[in-house]
XYZ file of C-alpha atoms in Angstrom:
88
model
C -0.011 -0.012 0.022
C 2.783 2.417 0.908
C 4.679 1.668 -2.311
C 1.678 2.317 -4.541
C 1.028 5.582 -2.745
C 4.649 6.598 -3.158
C 4.544 5.739 -6.880
C 1.325 7.677 -7.323
C 2.712 10.695 -5.520
C 5.933 10.580 -7.572
C 3.927 10.395 -10.809
C 1.742 13.358 -9.748
C 4.812 15.445 -8.935
C 6.454 14.644 -12.241
C 3.279 15.473 -14.082
C 2.934 18.792 -12.229
C 6.494 19.737 -13.226
C 6.246 18.528 -16.848
C 3.057 20.392 -17.827
C 4.253 23.948 -17.220
C 7.598 23.212 -18.882
C 5.877 21.868 -22.014
C 3.616 24.964 -22.175
C 6.652 27.242 -21.953
C 8.458 25.400 -24.740
C 5.372 25.610 -26.916
C 5.364 29.358 -26.550
C 9.103 29.572 -27.245
C 8.702 27.550 -30.451
C 6.484 30.006 -32.309
C 8.233 29.771 -35.640
C 8.814 32.854 -37.719
C 8.385 32.080 -41.420
C 10.214 33.815 -44.277
C 7.085 34.218 -46.402
C 3.510 33.100 -46.797
C 4.465 30.215 -49.114
C 6.534 28.672 -46.317
C 3.821 29.300 -43.693
C 1.109 27.799 -45.921
C 3.100 24.553 -46.292
C 2.508 23.970 -42.552
C -0.791 25.856 -42.137
C -2.873 25.825 -45.366
C -5.443 28.336 -44.092
C -2.907 30.652 -42.525
C -2.701 31.582 -38.836
C -5.403 33.484 -36.931
C -4.832 35.402 -33.706
C -8.020 34.070 -32.090
C -10.956 31.806 -32.941
C -13.488 34.625 -33.236
C -11.665 36.432 -36.039
C -13.580 36.901 -39.334
C -11.779 37.180 -42.674
C -12.174 40.597 -44.352
C -10.716 39.534 -47.642
C -13.588 37.393 -48.854
C -14.049 33.636 -49.234
C -11.145 31.312 -48.405
C -10.524 27.624 -49.179
C -9.184 26.615 -45.787
C -9.903 27.365 -42.128
C -6.996 29.141 -40.394
C -5.039 27.594 -37.536
C -5.597 29.541 -34.315
C -2.497 30.520 -32.289
C -1.859 33.948 -30.829
C 1.876 33.204 -30.377
C 2.325 31.991 -33.952
C 0.331 34.961 -35.288
C 2.470 37.426 -33.288
C 5.628 35.890 -34.696
C 4.283 36.276 -38.245
C 1.986 39.277 -38.071
C 3.964 41.228 -40.697
C 2.527 38.779 -43.198
C -1.040 39.922 -42.423
C -1.343 42.411 -45.274
C -5.026 43.262 -44.837
C -4.760 43.594 -41.014
C -7.670 41.245 -40.311
C -5.681 39.288 -37.712
C -5.233 36.294 -40.047
C -1.734 35.949 -41.497
C -1.400 34.349 -44.932
C -5.017 33.241 -45.306
C -5.816 31.139 -48.371
């Protein structure tokens, strides 16, 4: 009984430490792309700042990927300033 409790407690502590570290690395890995062609290879619909953003430029083929960090890293590629970079 004591061993299973110790294992459970150890697992919970490791999990508590690992989750914040993985969130920090995800934020640090917001890749900055050279151009929209490169960005669209990974994200066909472009990158939106938030889920509630509407496209000003008209109809698009693909739904944009939502990531505020990725958008901030590539916001110079948002030519129409609608908070969606490289929409297609």
